């Protein structure tokens, strides 16, 4: 589903956020991405969502070569990749419902279909009763779940999460991880960047470790050899 | 790769799967939403609208004034008429024959004959010299033909050609065209027309800039929203749309306020002008903005607003990229 072939990302100024990274994630996998601060985790996720483009090497997602994807095609690619951020990136002047509906509005769905799908997604994350609230009236964990609902509402085959449990207490973190596992159960490919080593070890999933912008460890490779 | 790209757009491009009415519905929604946005900030919207209105009211008002002056000149069509004074020996009968001959001339709209007898009668009544005239044994007044050219021949050059032609009639003693006046009038209206066009262009440009700047600020205010919309796969066309409607609304409302300003100004001018016209025994009346002019004003102002926001959006939307 996600292929990296010798991918290097050099930022303007010459710093390499990612150096010569190769890996391959199968459809339906749930993978954790970890590493010290500044190792390149966010950079890697941004390359998949085309928030950045690779300097060298090839990134392929769902059979599409992102290196060659034209500007006009970027929005259509992003609709197939749900993204979740530590800082939520919600619109604070819109209700929870409107925030979650955004990907569907953008994709041009009719409003009955939108209502149905948004409520299903909000139900899934346990926020159906707060659909008319403004995000500012919600707790951090609730806001994060709104962000998650928005990322999955259009049923994208790939979901990326950058530090989704960064500010949350362990109980909330577990709750969110179990949400991710439910998505994974229905076939969504997930890639989750996190510092939380304890959480990762408990989940018993494949782990990619970045170190100084290089891929230092891939737990899948260890199992195979 | 080409294959997969095609597949990508076929699968998720909205156009292909949307029916026309859904598409129209969506545009209507965006249009109303952007209208709602304007109404939610009434003060700043009103100010922008008024600035646009003033910029448009000036050329629209002058255009109207020019139209009125031209109507007025229509009342003075006599200015382009040619007076033919016939020779003394021409009889009233001969004068009438000449009149009907000229009446058939395609360059001439109308000929009015004031025969010697009529002229004398009129003079007798108006001048108070009845006694003096009676003492003369012969009518000293010539017959007079007042020739009114058709509209095309009322312009300076053809009018002069017509004058030369009429002069050749043997019955004509003296022919006169008040050409100087006609020339000046035409020159002045041409300058005024040109002036209005120049002014309208400059002020149209300023409307473009006003709307462009307003939309630029709006884009800055909605930076986060644009960024997030891009993040979740909003196309540029999708993001552009509300701003374009925004500009179009500004233009439309600016046009409407310009119309109101001009109409109110005309109402204020109406009374004094009527009094002035009364002094000149003229039935002249100011005419307001007609329906077609109003449509032109509103259509033009809407297009200007749209163009202004188009420029702003084109320049500033690409600067915002999610990170
Ligand atoms: N836009 C940018 N311009 C220049 N350098 C950047 C940019 N974004 C990231 N970098 C650099 O690239 C490196 C990797 O950054 P990245 O954000 O991917 O790290 P990270 O693993 O996500 O770290 P953290 O755990 O702190 O979020 C860092 O050294 C960072 O300074
Ligand atoms: Mg990061």
Coordinates of C-alpha atoms and ligand atoms in Angstrom, one line a residue:
Chain A
X1 CA 0.0 0.0 0.0
X2 CA 2.8 2.4 0.9
X3 CA 6.2 2.0 -0.8
X4 CA 9.3 4.0 0.0
X5 CA 12.3 3.4 -2.3
X6 CA 15.5 5.1 -1.3
X7 CA 13.6 8.2 -0.3
X8 CA 15.5 11.3 0.7
X9 CA 13.9 14.6 1.7
X10 CA 16.2 17.6 1.9
X11 CA 14.7 20.8 3.3
X12 CA 15.6 24.2 1.9
X13 CA 18.8 25.0 3.6
X14 CA 20.2 21.6 3.1
X15 CA 19.1 19.7 6.1
X16 CA 18.0 16.2 5.4
X17 CA 14.7 15.4 7.2
X18 CA 14.9 11.9 5.7
X19 CA 17.9 10.0 4.2
X20 CA 17.6 7.1 1.9
X21 CA 14.6 5.4 3.5
X22 CA 13.1 2.2 2.1
X23 CA 10.2 0.2 3.4
X24 CA 7.0 -1.3 2.2
X25 CA 3.6 -1.4 4.1
X26 CA 1.0 -4.0 2.9
X27 CA -2.7 -3.1 2.6
X28 CA -4.5 -3.6 5.9
X29 CA -1.3 -3.3 8.1
X30 CA -1.2 -1.2 11.2
X31 CA 2.3 0.1 11.7
X32 CA 3.9 2.3 14.4
X33 CA 6.6 4.9 13.5
X34 CA 8.9 6.0 16.3
X35 CA 12.2 7.7 16.9
X36 CA 13.7 10.6 18.8
X37 CA 12.5 14.2 18.3
X38 CA 13.7 15.5 14.9
X39 CA 14.3 11.9 13.6
X40 CA 12.0 12.6 10.6
X41 CA 8.7 11.0 11.6
X42 CA 6.5 13.9 10.6
X43 CA 8.6 14.3 7.5
X44 CA 7.8 10.7 6.5
X45 CA 4.1 11.2 7.0
X46 CA 4.1 14.5 5.1
X47 CA 5.6 12.7 2.1
X48 CA 2.8 10.2 2.1
X49 CA 0.1 13.0 2.3
X50 CA 2.0 15.1 -0.3
X51 CA 2.4 17.9 2.2
X52 CA 6.1 17.7 1.1
X53 CA 7.6 16.1 -2.0
X54 CA 10.7 13.8 -1.9
X55 CA 14.0 15.2 -3.1
X56 CA 15.2 11.8 -4.3
X57 CA 13.7 8.3 -4.5
X58 CA 10.2 7.1 -5.1
X59 CA 7.1 7.2 -2.9
X60 CA 4.1 5.1 -4.0
X61 CA 0.8 5.0 -2.3
X62 CA -2.0 2.7 -3.5
X63 CA -0.1 2.2 -6.7
X64 CA 0.3 5.9 -7.4
X65 CA 3.7 7.3 -7.9
X66 CA 3.6 10.5 -5.9
X67 CA 6.8 11.7 -7.4
X68 CA 5.0 12.2 -10.7
X69 CA 1.6 13.3 -9.5
X70 CA 0.7 16.7 -10.9
X71 CA -0.5 19.6 -8.7
X72 CA -4.0 19.3 -9.9
X73 CA -4.1 15.6 -8.7
X74 CA -2.9 16.3 -5.2
X75 CA -6.4 17.0 -3.7
X76 CA -7.7 13.7 -5.1
X77 CA -4.8 11.9 -3.6
X78 CA -5.4 13.5 -0.2
X79 CA -9.0 12.4 -0.2
X80 CA -7.7 8.8 -0.1
X81 CA -5.3 9.5 2.8
X82 CA -6.9 10.4 6.2
X83 CA -4.6 12.6 8.3
X84 CA -4.7 13.1 12.1
X85 CA -2.5 15.7 13.8
X86 CA -1.4 16.2 17.4
X87 CA -2.7 19.8 17.3
X88 CA -6.0 18.5 15.8
X89 CA -6.2 21.2 13.1
X90 CA -9.9 21.8 13.6
X91 CA -11.9 24.9 12.6
X92 CA -12.8 26.5 15.8
X93 CA -15.6 28.6 14.4
X94 CA -17.5 25.6 13.1
X95 CA -19.5 22.9 14.9
X96 CA -18.2 19.4 15.5
X97 CA -20.6 18.2 12.8
X98 CA -19.3 20.8 10.3
X99 CA -15.7 19.9 11.0
X100 CA -16.3 16.2 10.5
X101 CA -18.4 16.9 7.3
X102 CA -15.6 18.8 5.6
X103 CA -14.0 15.9 3.6
X104 CA -17.4 14.9 2.4
X105 CA -18.4 18.5 1.4
X106 CA -15.2 18.8 -0.5
X107 CA -15.8 15.5 -2.3
X108 CA -19.2 16.8 -3.4
X109 CA -21.6 14.4 -1.6
X110 CA -25.3 15.3 -1.1
X111 CA -26.3 16.6 2.3
X112 CA -28.4 13.6 3.3
X113 CA -25.5 11.2 2.6
X114 CA -23.2 13.6 4.5
X115 CA -25.5 13.7 7.5
X116 CA -25.7 9.9 7.6
X117 CA -21.9 9.4 7.3
X118 CA -20.9 12.1 9.7
X119 CA -23.2 10.8 12.4
X120 CA -21.9 7.3 11.9
X121 CA -18.3 8.6 12.3
X122 CA -19.2 10.6 15.4
X123 CA -21.0 7.6 16.9
X124 CA -17.9 5.6 16.3
X125 CA -15.7 8.0 18.3
X126 CA -18.4 8.5 20.9
X127 CA -19.2 12.1 20.2
X128 CA -22.7 11.9 18.6
X129 CA -24.2 13.9 21.5
X130 CA -21.7 16.8 20.9
X131 CA -22.3 17.3 17.1
X132 CA -23.6 20.8 17.6
X133 CA -20.8 21.9 20.0
X134 CA -18.0 24.1 19.0
X135 CA -14.6 22.4 19.3
X136 CA -13.4 24.9 21.9
X137 CA -16.0 23.5 24.4
X138 CA -14.5 20.0 24.1
X139 CA -11.6 18.5 26.1
X140 CA -8.3 17.7 24.4
X141 CA -9.2 14.0 24.1
X142 CA -12.6 14.9 22.6
X143 CA -11.0 17.3 20.1
X144 CA -8.6 14.6 19.1
X145 CA -11.5 12.2 18.5
X146 CA -13.2 14.9 16.3
X147 CA -10.0 15.0 14.3
X148 CA -10.1 11.2 14.0
X149 CA -13.7 11.2 12.9
X150 CA -12.9 13.7 10.2
X151 CA -10.0 11.6 9.0
X152 CA -12.0 8.4 8.6
X153 CA -15.4 9.8 7.7
X154 CA -14.8 9.5 3.9
X155 CA -13.5 5.9 4.5
X156 CA -10.0 6.4 3.1
X157 CA -7.9 3.3 2.5
X158 CA -4.9 4.8 4.3
X159 CA -4.9 6.7 7.6
X160 CA -1.9 8.6 9.0
X161 CA -1.6 9.8 12.6
X162 CA 1.1 12.1 13.9
X163 CA 1.4 11.9 17.7
X164 CA -2.3 11.3 18.1
X165 CA -1.9 10.6 21.8
X166 CA 0.7 13.3 22.5
X167 CA -1.1 15.2 25.3
X168 CA -3.5 12.5 26.5
X169 CA -3.5 10.5 29.7
X170 CA -2.9 6.7 29.4
X171 CA -6.5 5.8 29.6
X172 CA -7.5 8.2 26.8
X173 CA -4.5 7.0 24.8
X174 CA -5.6 3.4 25.1
X175 CA -9.1 4.4 24.1
X176 CA -7.8 6.0 20.9
X177 CA -5.6 3.1 20.1
X178 CA -8.5 0.8 20.4
X179 CA -10.4 3.0 17.9
X180 CA -7.4 2.6 15.5
X181 CA -7.6 -1.1 15.9
X182 CA -11.2 -1.1 15.0
X183 CA -10.5 0.8 11.8
X184 CA -7.7 -1.7 11.1
X185 CA -10.1 -4.5 11.6
X186 CA -12.2 -3.3 8.7
X187 CA -9.1 -3.1 6.4
X188 CA -7.8 0.4 6.8
X189 CA -4.0 0.7 6.5
X190 CA -2.7 2.7 9.4
X191 CA 0.6 4.4 10.1
X192 CA 1.0 6.0 13.5
X193 CA 3.9 8.2 14.6
X194 CA 4.4 8.3 18.3
X195 CA 7.0 8.7 21.1
X196 CA 5.0 6.5 23.5
X197 CA 7.2 3.4 23.6
X198 CA 5.2 1.8 26.3
X199 CA 2.1 2.0 24.3
X200 CA 3.8 0.6 21.2
X201 CA 5.2 -2.4 23.1
X202 CA 1.8 -3.2 24.4
X203 CA 0.2 -3.1 21.0
X204 CA 2.4 -5.8 19.5
X205 CA 2.4 -4.4 16.0
X206 CA 5.0 -3.7 13.4
X207 CA 7.4 -0.9 14.3
X208 CA 9.5 1.4 12.2
X209 CA 12.3 3.2 14.1
X210 CA 13.9 6.3 12.6
X211 CA 17.2 7.6 13.9
X212 CA 18.8 10.8 12.6
X213 CA 16.6 10.7 9.5
X214 CA 17.5 7.1 8.6
X215 CA 15.5 4.0 9.1
X216 CA 17.3 2.2 11.9
X217 CA 15.0 -0.7 12.6
X218 CA 12.0 -2.4 11.0
X219 CA 10.4 -5.0 13.3
X220 CA 8.9 -6.9 10.4
X221 CA 12.3 -7.5 8.9
X222 CA 13.5 -8.9 12.2
X223 CA 10.7 -11.4 12.3
X224 CA 11.4 -12.6 8.8
X225 CA 15.1 -13.2 9.3
Chain B
X1 CA 1.6 5.3 -14.2
X2 CA -0.5 7.0 -16.7
X3 CA -3.1 4.3 -16.3
X4 CA -3.3 4.5 -12.6
X5 CA -3.6 8.3 -12.7
X6 CA -6.5 8.0 -15.0
X7 CA -8.1 5.5 -12.7
X8 CA -7.6 7.8 -9.8
X9 CA -9.4 10.7 -11.4
X10 CA -12.2 8.5 -12.7
X11 CA -12.8 7.1 -9.3
X12 CA -12.8 10.2 -7.2
X13 CA -13.4 13.1 -9.5
X14 CA -16.7 14.6 -8.4
X15 CA -17.7 16.1 -11.8
X16 CA -18.2 12.8 -13.5
X17 CA -20.6 11.5 -10.8
X18 CA -22.5 14.7 -10.1
X19 CA -25.7 15.5 -11.9
X20 CA -26.2 19.0 -13.2
X21 CA -28.9 20.0 -10.7
X22 CA -26.7 18.8 -7.8
X23 CA -23.9 21.0 -9.2
X24 CA -26.2 24.0 -9.5
X25 CA -27.6 23.3 -6.0
X26 CA -24.0 23.4 -4.7
X27 CA -23.3 26.7 -6.4
X28 CA -26.4 28.2 -4.9
X29 CA -25.4 27.0 -1.5
X30 CA -21.9 28.5 -1.8
X31 CA -23.5 31.8 -3.1
X32 CA -25.9 32.0 -0.2
X33 CA -23.2 31.0 2.3
X34 CA -20.9 33.8 1.1
X35 CA -23.9 36.2 1.2
X36 CA -24.5 35.1 4.8
X37 CA -20.9 35.8 5.6
X38 CA -21.2 39.4 4.3
X39 CA -24.3 39.9 6.4
X40 CA -22.6 38.7 9.5
X41 CA -20.1 41.5 9.3
X42 CA -22.6 44.3 8.3
X43 CA -20.5 47.3 9.1
X44 CA -17.4 46.4 7.1
X45 CA -19.5 45.0 4.3
X46 CA -21.5 48.2 4.1
X47 CA -18.4 50.3 4.0
X48 CA -16.9 48.3 1.2
X49 CA -20.2 48.4 -0.7
X50 CA -20.5 52.2 -0.3
X51 CA -17.0 52.8 -1.5
X52 CA -17.7 50.7 -4.6
X53 CA -21.0 52.5 -4.9
X54 CA -19.5 56.0 -4.9
X55 CA -16.8 54.9 -7.4
X56 CA -19.6 53.7 -9.7
X57 CA -22.1 56.4 -9.1
X58 CA -19.7 59.1 -10.4
X59 CA -19.4 57.8 -14.0
X60 CA -23.0 56.5 -14.0
X61 CA -24.3 59.9 -13.0
X62 CA -22.2 61.7 -15.6
X63 CA -23.3 59.2 -18.2
X64 CA -26.9 60.0 -17.3
X65 CA -26.2 63.7 -17.4
X66 CA -24.7 63.4 -20.8
X67 CA -27.7 61.5 -22.0
X68 CA -29.9 64.3 -20.7
X69 CA -27.9 66.9 -22.4
X70 CA -28.2 65.0 -25.7
X71 CA -32.0 64.8 -25.2
X72 CA -32.0 68.5 -24.6
X73 CA -30.1 69.0 -27.8
X74 CA -32.8 67.0 -29.5
X75 CA -35.2 69.8 -28.4
X76 CA -32.9 72.2 -30.1
X77 CA -32.8 70.5 -33.4
X78 CA -33.6 73.9 -34.9
X79 CA -29.9 74.5 -34.4
X80 CA -29.2 72.2 -37.3
X81 CA -31.9 73.7 -39.5
X82 CA -31.2 75.6 -42.7
X83 CA -33.0 78.9 -43.4
X84 CA -33.6 79.6 -47.1
X85 CA -34.6 83.2 -47.9
X86 CA -36.2 83.3 -51.3
X87 CA -35.8 86.1 -53.8
X88 CA -38.3 89.0 -53.6
X89 CA -39.8 88.2 -57.0
X90 CA -40.7 84.6 -56.0
X91 CA -44.5 84.3 -55.7
X92 CA -46.2 82.4 -52.9
X93 CA -47.1 79.8 -55.5
X94 CA -43.5 79.3 -56.6
X95 CA -42.5 79.1 -52.9
X96 CA -45.1 76.3 -52.3
X97 CA -43.8 74.4 -55.4
X98 CA -40.2 74.6 -54.1
X99 CA -41.4 73.5 -50.7
X100 CA -43.1 70.3 -52.0
X101 CA -40.0 69.6 -54.2
X102 CA -37.7 69.8 -51.2
X103 CA -40.1 67.7 -49.1
X104 CA -39.3 64.8 -51.4
X105 CA -35.5 65.2 -50.9
X106 CA -34.3 62.2 -49.0
X107 CA -31.8 64.3 -47.0
X108 CA -34.6 66.4 -45.7
X109 CA -36.9 65.6 -42.9
X110 CA -39.3 68.5 -43.0
X111 CA -39.7 71.8 -44.7
X112 CA -41.7 74.7 -43.2
X113 CA -42.8 77.5 -45.4
X114 CA -43.4 81.0 -44.2
X115 CA -44.7 82.7 -47.2
X116 CA -44.3 86.5 -47.8
X117 CA -47.9 87.1 -46.9
X118 CA -47.7 85.0 -43.7
X119 CA -44.4 86.7 -42.8
X120 CA -46.0 90.1 -43.2
X121 CA -49.0 89.1 -41.2
X122 CA -46.9 87.8 -38.3
X123 CA -44.7 90.9 -38.4
X124 CA -47.7 93.1 -38.3
X125 CA -49.0 91.4 -35.2
X126 CA -45.8 91.1 -33.3
X127 CA -43.9 94.2 -34.1
X128 CA -46.5 96.9 -33.6
X129 CA -45.4 98.6 -36.8
X130 CA -48.7 97.9 -38.5
X131 CA -49.1 101.5 -39.5
X132 CA -45.7 101.7 -41.1
X133 CA -46.2 98.5 -43.0
X134 CA -49.5 99.7 -44.4
X135 CA -47.9 102.8 -45.7
X136 CA -45.6 100.7 -47.9
X137 CA -47.0 99.8 -51.3
X138 CA -45.1 96.6 -51.5
X139 CA -44.4 93.7 -49.1
X140 CA -40.7 94.1 -48.2
X141 CA -40.4 90.6 -46.6
X142 CA -39.1 87.6 -48.5
X143 CA -40.6 84.1 -48.2
X144 CA -38.7 81.9 -45.8
X145 CA -38.2 78.1 -45.9
X146 CA -37.0 76.4 -42.8
X147 CA -35.4 73.1 -43.8
X148 CA -34.9 70.5 -41.2
X149 CA -32.4 67.8 -42.3
X150 CA -32.8 64.2 -41.4
X151 CA -30.8 63.0 -38.5
X152 CA -27.8 61.8 -40.6
X153 CA -27.7 65.1 -42.4
X154 CA -27.8 67.1 -39.3
X155 CA -24.2 66.4 -38.6
X156 CA -21.8 69.2 -39.5
X157 CA -20.3 67.8 -42.7
X158 CA -23.4 66.5 -44.5
X159 CA -25.4 69.5 -43.3
X160 CA -22.9 71.8 -45.0
X161 CA -23.1 69.7 -48.2
X162 CA -26.9 70.0 -48.1
X163 CA -26.6 73.8 -47.6
X164 CA -24.4 74.1 -50.7
X165 CA -26.9 72.0 -52.7
X166 CA -29.9 74.1 -51.6
X167 CA -28.1 77.3 -52.4
X168 CA -28.1 76.3 -56.0
X169 CA -31.9 76.6 -56.3
X170 CA -32.6 79.6 -58.5
X171 CA -35.4 80.8 -56.2
X172 CA -32.9 81.1 -53.3
X173 CA -31.5 84.5 -52.5
X174 CA -29.7 83.6 -49.3
X175 CA -29.2 80.3 -47.4
X176 CA -27.9 80.1 -43.9
X177 CA -26.9 77.2 -41.6
X178 CA -26.2 77.9 -37.9
X179 CA -23.2 75.5 -38.3
X180 CA -20.9 77.0 -35.7
X181 CA -23.2 76.2 -33.0
X182 CA -23.8 72.7 -34.2
X183 CA -20.1 72.1 -34.5
X184 CA -19.3 73.3 -31.1
X185 CA -22.1 71.3 -29.6
X186 CA -20.9 68.1 -31.2
X187 CA -17.3 68.8 -30.2
X188 CA -18.3 69.4 -26.6
X189 CA -20.5 66.2 -26.4
X190 CA -17.6 64.2 -27.9
X191 CA -15.2 65.5 -25.3
X192 CA -17.7 64.8 -22.6
X193 CA -18.3 61.3 -23.9
X194 CA -14.6 60.6 -24.0
X195 CA -14.2 62.1 -20.5
X196 CA -16.9 59.9 -19.1
X197 CA -15.3 56.8 -20.7
X198 CA -11.9 57.7 -19.2
X199 CA -13.4 58.4 -15.8
X200 CA -15.4 55.2 -15.9
X201 CA -12.3 53.2 -16.8
X202 CA -10.3 54.7 -13.9
X203 CA -13.0 54.3 -11.4
X204 CA -13.7 50.7 -12.7
X205 CA -10.1 50.0 -12.1
X206 CA -10.4 51.3 -8.6
X207 CA -13.4 49.1 -8.0
X208 CA -11.2 46.2 -9.1
X209 CA -8.6 47.2 -6.6
X210 CA -11.0 47.7 -3.8
X211 CA -12.6 44.3 -4.2
X212 CA -9.2 42.7 -4.8
X213 CA -7.9 44.1 -1.5
X214 CA -11.0 43.2 0.4
X215 CA -10.8 39.7 -0.8
X216 CA -7.1 39.5 0.0
X217 CA -7.8 40.4 3.6
X218 CA -10.6 37.9 3.6
X219 CA -8.2 35.2 2.4
X220 CA -5.8 36.2 5.2
X221 CA -8.5 36.0 7.8
X222 CA -9.5 32.5 6.6
X223 CA -6.0 31.2 6.3
X224 CA -6.6 28.3 8.7
X225 CA -9.7 27.3 6.9
X226 CA -8.0 27.3 3.5
X227 CA -5.1 25.3 4.8
X228 CA -7.3 22.7 6.4
X229 CA -9.5 22.5 3.3
X230 CA -6.4 21.8 1.2
X231 CA -5.3 19.2 3.7
X232 CA -8.5 17.2 3.4
X233 CA -8.4 17.3 -0.4
X234 CA -10.3 20.5 -1.4
X235 CA -9.4 21.4 -5.0
X236 CA -8.4 25.0 -5.8
X237 CA -11.7 25.5 -7.6
X238 CA -13.6 24.5 -4.5
X239 CA -11.6 26.9 -2.3
X240 CA -11.8 29.7 -4.8
X241 CA -15.6 29.5 -5.3
X242 CA -16.8 31.3 -2.1
X243 CA -14.3 34.1 -2.6
X244 CA -15.5 34.6 -6.2
X245 CA -19.1 34.8 -5.0
X246 CA -18.0 37.2 -2.3
X247 CA -16.5 39.5 -4.9
X248 CA -19.5 39.2 -7.1
X249 CA -21.8 40.1 -4.2
X250 CA -19.7 43.2 -3.4
X251 CA -19.9 44.2 -7.1
X252 CA -23.7 43.7 -7.2
X253 CA -24.4 45.6 -4.0
X254 CA -21.9 48.3 -5.0
X255 CA -23.9 48.7 -8.2
X256 CA -27.2 48.8 -6.4
X257 CA -25.9 51.5 -4.0
X258 CA -24.5 53.5 -7.0
X259 CA -28.0 53.3 -8.5
X260 CA -29.6 54.5 -5.3
X261 CA -27.1 57.4 -5.1
X262 CA -27.7 58.5 -8.6
X263 CA -31.5 58.2 -8.3
X264 CA -31.5 60.2 -5.1
X265 CA -29.3 62.9 -6.6
X266 CA -31.6 63.2 -9.6
X267 CA -34.6 63.6 -7.3
X268 CA -32.8 66.4 -5.5
X269 CA -32.0 68.0 -8.9
X270 CA -35.4 67.5 -10.4
X271 CA -37.2 70.5 -8.8
X272 CA -34.6 73.2 -9.5
X273 CA -34.2 72.0 -13.1
X274 CA -37.9 72.1 -13.7
X275 CA -37.9 75.7 -12.5
X276 CA -35.0 76.5 -14.8
X277 CA -36.7 74.8 -17.7
X278 CA -39.9 76.7 -16.9
X279 CA -37.9 80.0 -17.2
X280 CA -36.9 78.9 -20.8
X281 CA -40.4 77.8 -21.6
X282 CA -39.0 74.3 -22.2
X283 CA -40.8 71.2 -21.2
X284 CA -37.5 69.5 -20.4
X285 CA -37.5 66.8 -17.8
X286 CA -34.6 64.9 -16.3
X287 CA -34.7 61.3 -17.2
X288 CA -33.5 58.7 -14.6
X289 CA -31.7 55.5 -15.1
X290 CA -33.6 53.3 -17.5
X291 CA -34.1 49.6 -17.1
X292 CA -31.5 48.6 -19.7
X293 CA -28.9 51.1 -18.2
X294 CA -29.6 49.7 -14.7
X295 CA -29.0 46.2 -16.0
X296 CA -25.8 47.3 -17.6
X297 CA -24.7 49.0 -14.4
X298 CA -25.5 46.0 -12.2
X299 CA -24.0 43.5 -14.7
X300 CA -20.9 45.6 -15.1
X301 CA -20.4 46.1 -11.4
X302 CA -20.9 42.4 -10.7
X303 CA -18.4 41.5 -13.3
X304 CA -15.9 44.0 -11.9
X305 CA -16.3 42.5 -8.4
X306 CA -15.9 39.0 -9.8
X307 CA -12.7 40.0 -11.7
X308 CA -11.3 41.8 -8.7
X309 CA -11.7 38.7 -6.5
X310 CA -10.4 36.5 -9.3
X311 CA -7.2 38.4 -9.4
X312 CA -6.8 38.4 -5.6
X313 CA -7.6 34.7 -5.3
X314 CA -5.2 33.8 -8.1
X315 CA -2.4 35.7 -6.5
X316 CA -2.9 34.6 -2.9
X317 CA -4.4 31.2 -2.8
X318 CA -1.4 29.4 -4.0
X319 CA 0.7 31.0 -1.3
X320 CA -1.2 29.0 1.3
X321 CA -0.1 25.4 1.5
X322 CA -0.6 23.1 4.4
X323 CA 2.5 22.0 6.3
Ligands
LIG1 N1 9.9 22.8 6.9 C1 11.2 22.5 7.4 N2 12.3 23.2 7.0 C2 13.5 22.8 7.4 N3 13.7 21.8 8.2 C3 12.7 21.1 8.6 C4 11.4 21.4 8.2 N4 10.6 20.4 8.8 C5 11.4 19.6 9.5 N5 12.7 20.0 9.4 C6 13.8 19.3 10.0 O1 13.8 18.0 9.6 C7 14.1 17.1 10.7 C8 13.0 16.1 10.9 O2 11.9 16.8 11.3 P1 10.5 16.0 11.7 O3 9.5 17.1 12.0 O4 10.2 15.1 10.6 O5 10.9 15.3 13.0 P2 10.0 14.4 14.0 O6 10.6 13.0 14.0 O7 8.6 14.5 13.6 O8 10.2 15.1 15.4 P3 9.2 15.3 16.6 O9 9.1 14.0 17.3 O10 9.8 16.4 17.4 O11 7.9 15.7 16.0 C9 14.3 18.0 11.9 O12 15.7 18.2 12.1 C10 13.7 19.3 11.5 O13 14.4 20.4 12.1
LIG2 MG1 6.8 15.4 14.4

